[in-house]
Amino acid sequence: NIDVRPHDPSPSSRFCIFQLGIHDRLQWKIHQMIFAMQELPGEFTTFDFIPGIPAPFNFGLAILMNQKMLTLQEKIQTAPPLLPMLIQGQDFIDAQDELSVTDFMRKYGMPERINSEVFIAMAKALDFIDPDKLSMTVVLTAMNRFLNESNGLQMAFLDGNQPDRLCEPMKEHIERGGGSVIVNTPVKEIVTNEDGTIKHLLMRSGEKVEADEYVSAMPVDIVKRMLPKKWQTMPYFRQFDELEGIPVINLHMWFDRKLKAVDHLCFSRSPLLSVYADMSVTCKEYEDPDKSMLELVFAPCSPIAGGNVNWISKTDEQIIDATMGELARLFPTEIANDDRWPSTSKQGPNGQARLEKYAVVKVPRSVYAAIPGRNKYRPSQTTPIPHFTMAGDWTSQKFLGSMEGAVLGGKLAAEVVSNRALGNPEMPIKEIQQNIVNAAKEYEAREPLGVKGEGAIAFGGGAQLKKDNEALLREVDAVQFA
């Protein structure tokens, strides 16, 4: 369990952590953003947020004080297109979902260099894709937080691995309230009555589970495989076809000595890498005064995500070699010329750091792809099926697919269930687009595909891709190897 990710906790996430009594497990970092300088290998620049200055002035001042990324004229040109966001708020933000980040820039006359200097880093950090593929609504939603919350950009790291430091307290909280958490018990089928209502859940073990309320938090790609035949012609469920998870790769790399360390999240602005952190200084559990352990996000990593190379289909060694080449650019005087990794062949004699071990965690279907025009297809938590509620970061809420989105989606789902328990009228279903209504009429229902295999990847998670789960992935998601 080495997936300890940096996080910018939203109010909902912070409240959840406060309720669990584990707020002391967050390692807050200085309020700044750190960017690698593309044209100056080995150097970094920052947006520094001065304590005591409220939003939006702290954000504007942080940008103005930085002299390395944008000229004063470019900064001035960037501001006017963002003013409608401040004046009109969420309505303006939502209306930009039909535009990519690049389209928005050109429509409003923003300088082209802001794309390479800022938006590439933001797009890859927010949704693992490049700005010409990402909906501008995603970037504006993030920027709206930065401009309205004084600490909206402050980062925190969990102080250790998620299963022990976060998931276990959640489990204990549920059990103290009389609930149970049952793992390693996959659902085989959602069994329905003739009228489409849920009869029971059929588990792979053969057990039948009946409940008063059913809540799904499955990823969208898994939900689509589980839809009962009776539901498949309903417009609510047909809109799921417009959403799909995006591939991403997480890397964990242990070096034989200390690299130039920053106690923070860094935006690499690399063609292959999104963000990274040296966990030996940012996370208590992995603290090491002598050696670095880098955790990196490799994105975009496939044509599905807008990349030029399908890295999901590449070997771990090929991925690590490409990454070592990027790290040689980020740490030009530290990474060694290592025969194991041809991409380091141009490194000079001063570089001494060698890779001791690594782990490549592939997530073939992670968060939903926030490409232009998707927001209108994100479903409400209320569904047309009685006592069945939809949760998940891909459901309709103001955040994109993220930890914040997952928490808020769950909170909204809980409100639907609570409202129902109080005997109130059902909360409304979000309006469904006419093209989906028309498509649903023509759709021919079929037996659900179900989920095949075991392990994280089968159920929409990430894992190290070995021969057995690679064969399964080729069978159920062949596009990953196209």
Short mmCIF file of N, CA and C in Angstrom, two decimals, residues 170-253:
data_model
loop_
_atom_site.label_atom_id
_atom_site.label_comp_id
_atom_site.label_asym_id
_atom_site.label_seq_id
_atom_site.Cartn_x
_atom_site.Cartn_y
_atom_site.Cartn_z
N MET A 170 -12.31 5.23 8.94
CA MET A 170 -13.65 5.24 8.35
C MET A 170 -14.41 3.97 8.73
N LYS A 171 -13.74 2.85 8.62
CA LYS A 171 -14.36 1.56 8.97
C LYS A 171 -14.77 1.55 10.44
N GLU A 172 -13.89 2.02 11.31
CA GLU A 172 -14.19 2.05 12.74
C GLU A 172 -15.37 2.97 13.04
N HIS A 173 -15.45 4.10 12.35
CA HIS A 173 -16.54 5.05 12.54
C HIS A 173 -17.87 4.40 12.17
N ILE A 174 -17.89 3.68 11.05
CA ILE A 174 -19.12 3.00 10.62
C ILE A 174 -19.51 1.92 11.62
N GLU A 175 -18.54 1.17 12.11
CA GLU A 175 -18.83 0.08 13.05
C GLU A 175 -19.32 0.60 14.39
N ARG A 176 -18.80 1.76 14.80
CA ARG A 176 -19.27 2.36 16.06
C ARG A 176 -20.74 2.78 15.94
N GLY A 177 -21.17 3.09 14.72
CA GLY A 177 -22.56 3.46 14.50
C GLY A 177 -23.47 2.27 14.24
N GLY A 178 -22.95 1.06 14.38
CA GLY A 178 -23.76 -0.14 14.21
C GLY A 178 -23.70 -0.75 12.83
N GLY A 179 -22.89 -0.20 11.95
CA GLY A 179 -22.78 -0.73 10.60
C GLY A 179 -21.69 -1.78 10.47
N SER A 180 -21.60 -2.37 9.30
CA SER A 180 -20.56 -3.35 9.01
C SER A 180 -19.89 -2.99 7.69
N VAL A 181 -18.60 -3.27 7.59
CA VAL A 181 -17.85 -3.08 6.35
C VAL A 181 -17.37 -4.45 5.90
N ILE A 182 -17.88 -4.90 4.77
CA ILE A 182 -17.56 -6.24 4.27
C ILE A 182 -16.75 -6.08 2.99
N VAL A 183 -15.56 -6.63 2.96
CA VAL A 183 -14.69 -6.51 1.79
C VAL A 183 -14.49 -7.89 1.15
N ASN A 184 -13.89 -7.88 -0.05
CA ASN A 184 -13.62 -9.12 -0.79
C ASN A 184 -14.87 -9.96 -0.98
N THR A 185 -16.01 -9.27 -1.22
CA THR A 185 -17.28 -9.96 -1.43
C THR A 185 -17.95 -9.34 -2.65
N PRO A 186 -17.50 -9.68 -3.86
CA PRO A 186 -17.99 -9.00 -5.06
C PRO A 186 -19.46 -9.29 -5.37
N VAL A 187 -20.10 -8.27 -5.91
CA VAL A 187 -21.47 -8.42 -6.42
C VAL A 187 -21.41 -9.05 -7.81
N LYS A 188 -22.19 -10.08 -8.01
CA LYS A 188 -22.26 -10.73 -9.32
C LYS A 188 -23.33 -10.08 -10.20
N GLU A 189 -24.49 -9.76 -9.59
CA GLU A 189 -25.62 -9.28 -10.39
C GLU A 189 -26.57 -8.48 -9.52
N ILE A 190 -27.16 -7.42 -10.11
CA ILE A 190 -28.27 -6.71 -9.48
C ILE A 190 -29.55 -7.37 -10.01
N VAL A 191 -30.23 -8.11 -9.18
CA VAL A 191 -31.40 -8.87 -9.60
C VAL A 191 -32.65 -8.00 -9.40
N THR A 192 -33.48 -7.90 -10.43
CA THR A 192 -34.66 -7.03 -10.35
C THR A 192 -35.96 -7.84 -10.41
N ASN A 193 -37.01 -7.17 -9.95
CA ASN A 193 -38.36 -7.69 -10.10
C ASN A 193 -38.85 -7.35 -11.51
N GLU A 194 -40.03 -7.83 -11.87
CA GLU A 194 -40.58 -7.58 -13.20
C GLU A 194 -40.77 -6.10 -13.48
N ASP A 195 -41.06 -5.32 -12.42
CA ASP A 195 -41.27 -3.89 -12.61
C ASP A 195 -39.98 -3.08 -12.58
N GLY A 196 -38.82 -3.75 -12.50
CA GLY A 196 -37.53 -3.07 -12.52
C GLY A 196 -36.99 -2.69 -11.16
N THR A 197 -37.78 -2.81 -10.12
CA THR A 197 -37.27 -2.53 -8.78
C THR A 197 -36.28 -3.62 -8.37
N ILE A 198 -35.43 -3.29 -7.42
CA ILE A 198 -34.40 -4.26 -7.01
C ILE A 198 -35.00 -5.33 -6.12
N LYS A 199 -34.75 -6.57 -6.49
CA LYS A 199 -35.18 -7.72 -5.68
C LYS A 199 -34.11 -8.05 -4.65
N HIS A 200 -32.88 -8.17 -5.12
CA HIS A 200 -31.74 -8.42 -4.22
C HIS A 200 -30.44 -8.28 -5.01
N LEU A 201 -29.34 -8.25 -4.30
CA LEU A 201 -28.01 -8.34 -4.90
C LEU A 201 -27.56 -9.79 -4.81
N LEU A 202 -27.13 -10.33 -5.92
CA LEU A 202 -26.59 -11.69 -5.93
C LEU A 202 -25.07 -11.60 -5.88
N MET A 203 -24.48 -12.14 -4.84
CA MET A 203 -23.04 -12.09 -4.69
C MET A 203 -22.40 -13.26 -5.43
N ARG A 204 -21.11 -13.16 -5.69
CA ARG A 204 -20.42 -14.27 -6.37
C ARG A 204 -20.45 -15.55 -5.54
N SER A 205 -20.55 -15.37 -4.24
CA SER A 205 -20.59 -16.54 -3.35
C SER A 205 -21.92 -17.27 -3.43
N GLY A 206 -22.92 -16.67 -4.09
CA GLY A 206 -24.27 -17.24 -4.13
C GLY A 206 -25.20 -16.62 -3.11
N GLU A 207 -24.65 -15.86 -2.18
CA GLU A 207 -25.47 -15.20 -1.16
C GLU A 207 -26.35 -14.13 -1.80
N LYS A 208 -27.57 -13.98 -1.27
CA LYS A 208 -28.49 -12.94 -1.72
C LYS A 208 -28.61 -11.87 -0.63
N VAL A 209 -28.43 -10.62 -1.01
CA VAL A 209 -28.48 -9.53 -0.05
C VAL A 209 -29.67 -8.65 -0.36
N GLU A 210 -30.59 -8.53 0.61
CA GLU A 210 -31.74 -7.65 0.47
C GLU A 210 -31.56 -6.46 1.41
N ALA A 211 -32.00 -5.29 0.98
CA ALA A 211 -31.82 -4.08 1.79
C ALA A 211 -32.99 -3.13 1.59
N ASP A 212 -33.11 -2.19 2.53
CA ASP A 212 -34.12 -1.14 2.40
C ASP A 212 -33.68 -0.09 1.38
N GLU A 213 -32.38 0.17 1.35
CA GLU A 213 -31.82 1.16 0.43
C GLU A 213 -30.55 0.58 -0.20
N TYR A 214 -30.34 0.90 -1.47
CA TYR A 214 -29.14 0.48 -2.19
C TYR A 214 -28.45 1.73 -2.72
N VAL A 215 -27.15 1.84 -2.47
CA VAL A 215 -26.37 2.98 -2.97
C VAL A 215 -25.18 2.43 -3.74
N SER A 216 -25.02 2.86 -4.98
CA SER A 216 -23.87 2.44 -5.79
C SER A 216 -22.82 3.53 -5.79
N ALA A 217 -21.59 3.16 -5.49
CA ALA A 217 -20.45 4.07 -5.62
C ALA A 217 -19.44 3.50 -6.61
N MET A 218 -19.90 2.65 -7.49
CA MET A 218 -19.02 2.05 -8.48
C MET A 218 -18.57 3.08 -9.52
N PRO A 219 -17.37 2.91 -10.08
CA PRO A 219 -16.96 3.77 -11.20
C PRO A 219 -17.91 3.60 -12.38
N VAL A 220 -18.00 4.62 -13.22
CA VAL A 220 -18.97 4.59 -14.30
C VAL A 220 -18.75 3.40 -15.24
N ASP A 221 -17.50 3.04 -15.52
CA ASP A 221 -17.25 1.94 -16.45
C ASP A 221 -17.72 0.61 -15.88
N ILE A 222 -17.68 0.47 -14.57
CA ILE A 222 -18.15 -0.77 -13.92
C ILE A 222 -19.67 -0.78 -13.84
N VAL A 223 -20.28 0.38 -13.52
CA VAL A 223 -21.73 0.45 -13.47
C VAL A 223 -22.33 0.02 -14.81
N LYS A 224 -21.73 0.47 -15.90
CA LYS A 224 -22.26 0.12 -17.23
C LYS A 224 -22.26 -1.38 -17.46
N ARG A 225 -21.31 -2.09 -16.89
CA ARG A 225 -21.24 -3.54 -17.06
C ARG A 225 -22.25 -4.26 -16.17
N MET A 226 -22.76 -3.56 -15.14
CA MET A 226 -23.64 -4.19 -14.16
C MET A 226 -25.11 -3.86 -14.36
N LEU A 227 -25.45 -2.97 -15.29
CA LEU A 227 -26.84 -2.51 -15.43
C LEU A 227 -27.78 -3.67 -15.76
N PRO A 228 -28.82 -3.88 -14.95
CA PRO A 228 -29.80 -4.93 -15.27
C PRO A 228 -30.50 -4.65 -16.59
N LYS A 229 -30.95 -5.69 -17.23
CA LYS A 229 -31.59 -5.57 -18.54
C LYS A 229 -32.81 -4.64 -18.47
N LYS A 230 -33.54 -4.68 -17.37
CA LYS A 230 -34.75 -3.86 -17.22
C LYS A 230 -34.44 -2.35 -17.20
N TRP A 231 -33.21 -1.98 -16.84
CA TRP A 231 -32.86 -0.57 -16.71
C TRP A 231 -32.25 0.01 -17.99
N GLN A 232 -31.83 -0.84 -18.88
CA GLN A 232 -30.95 -0.39 -19.97
C GLN A 232 -31.62 0.53 -20.98
N THR A 233 -32.93 0.53 -21.08
CA THR A 233 -33.61 1.41 -22.03
C THR A 233 -34.10 2.70 -21.36
N MET A 234 -33.76 2.90 -20.12
CA MET A 234 -34.15 4.13 -19.42
C MET A 234 -33.15 5.23 -19.76
N PRO A 235 -33.62 6.41 -20.17
CA PRO A 235 -32.71 7.50 -20.52
C PRO A 235 -31.70 7.83 -19.43
N TYR A 236 -32.11 7.73 -18.16
CA TYR A 236 -31.19 8.04 -17.07
C TYR A 236 -29.92 7.21 -17.19
N PHE A 237 -30.05 5.93 -17.46
CA PHE A 237 -28.90 5.04 -17.52
C PHE A 237 -28.18 5.09 -18.87
N ARG A 238 -28.89 5.44 -19.93
CA ARG A 238 -28.25 5.52 -21.24
C ARG A 238 -27.25 6.67 -21.31
N GLN A 239 -27.44 7.71 -20.50
CA GLN A 239 -26.50 8.82 -20.54
C GLN A 239 -25.11 8.42 -20.02
N PHE A 240 -25.04 7.30 -19.32
CA PHE A 240 -23.74 6.81 -18.85
C PHE A 240 -22.80 6.50 -20.02
N ASP A 241 -23.39 6.20 -21.19
CA ASP A 241 -22.57 5.89 -22.37
C ASP A 241 -21.68 7.06 -22.77
N GLU A 242 -22.05 8.26 -22.36
CA GLU A 242 -21.29 9.46 -22.72
C GLU A 242 -20.11 9.71 -21.79
N LEU A 243 -19.95 8.87 -20.79
CA LEU A 243 -18.88 9.03 -19.80
C LEU A 243 -18.00 7.79 -19.80
N GLU A 244 -16.71 7.98 -19.68
CA GLU A 244 -15.79 6.84 -19.56
C GLU A 244 -14.57 7.25 -18.77
N GLY A 245 -14.00 6.26 -18.08
CA GLY A 245 -12.80 6.51 -17.29
C GLY A 245 -11.58 6.71 -18.16
N ILE A 246 -10.65 7.47 -17.63
CA ILE A 246 -9.44 7.82 -18.38
C ILE A 246 -8.24 7.07 -17.79
N PRO A 247 -7.32 6.58 -18.63
CA PRO A 247 -6.17 5.86 -18.10
C PRO A 247 -5.16 6.79 -17.43
N VAL A 248 -4.51 6.28 -16.41
CA VAL A 248 -3.41 7.01 -15.77
C VAL A 248 -2.46 5.98 -15.17
N ILE A 249 -1.22 6.39 -14.98
CA ILE A 249 -0.21 5.51 -14.38
C ILE A 249 0.42 6.23 -13.20
N ASN A 250 0.52 5.55 -12.08
CA ASN A 250 1.23 6.08 -10.91
C ASN A 250 2.56 5.34 -10.78
N LEU A 251 3.60 6.09 -10.52
CA LEU A 251 4.94 5.51 -10.39
C LEU A 251 5.49 5.75 -9.01
N HIS A 252 6.21 4.77 -8.49
CA HIS A 252 6.88 4.87 -7.20
C HIS A 252 8.33 4.45 -7.41
N MET A 253 9.25 5.36 -7.14
CA MET A 253 10.65 5.11 -7.51
C MET A 253 11.58 5.42 -6.33
#
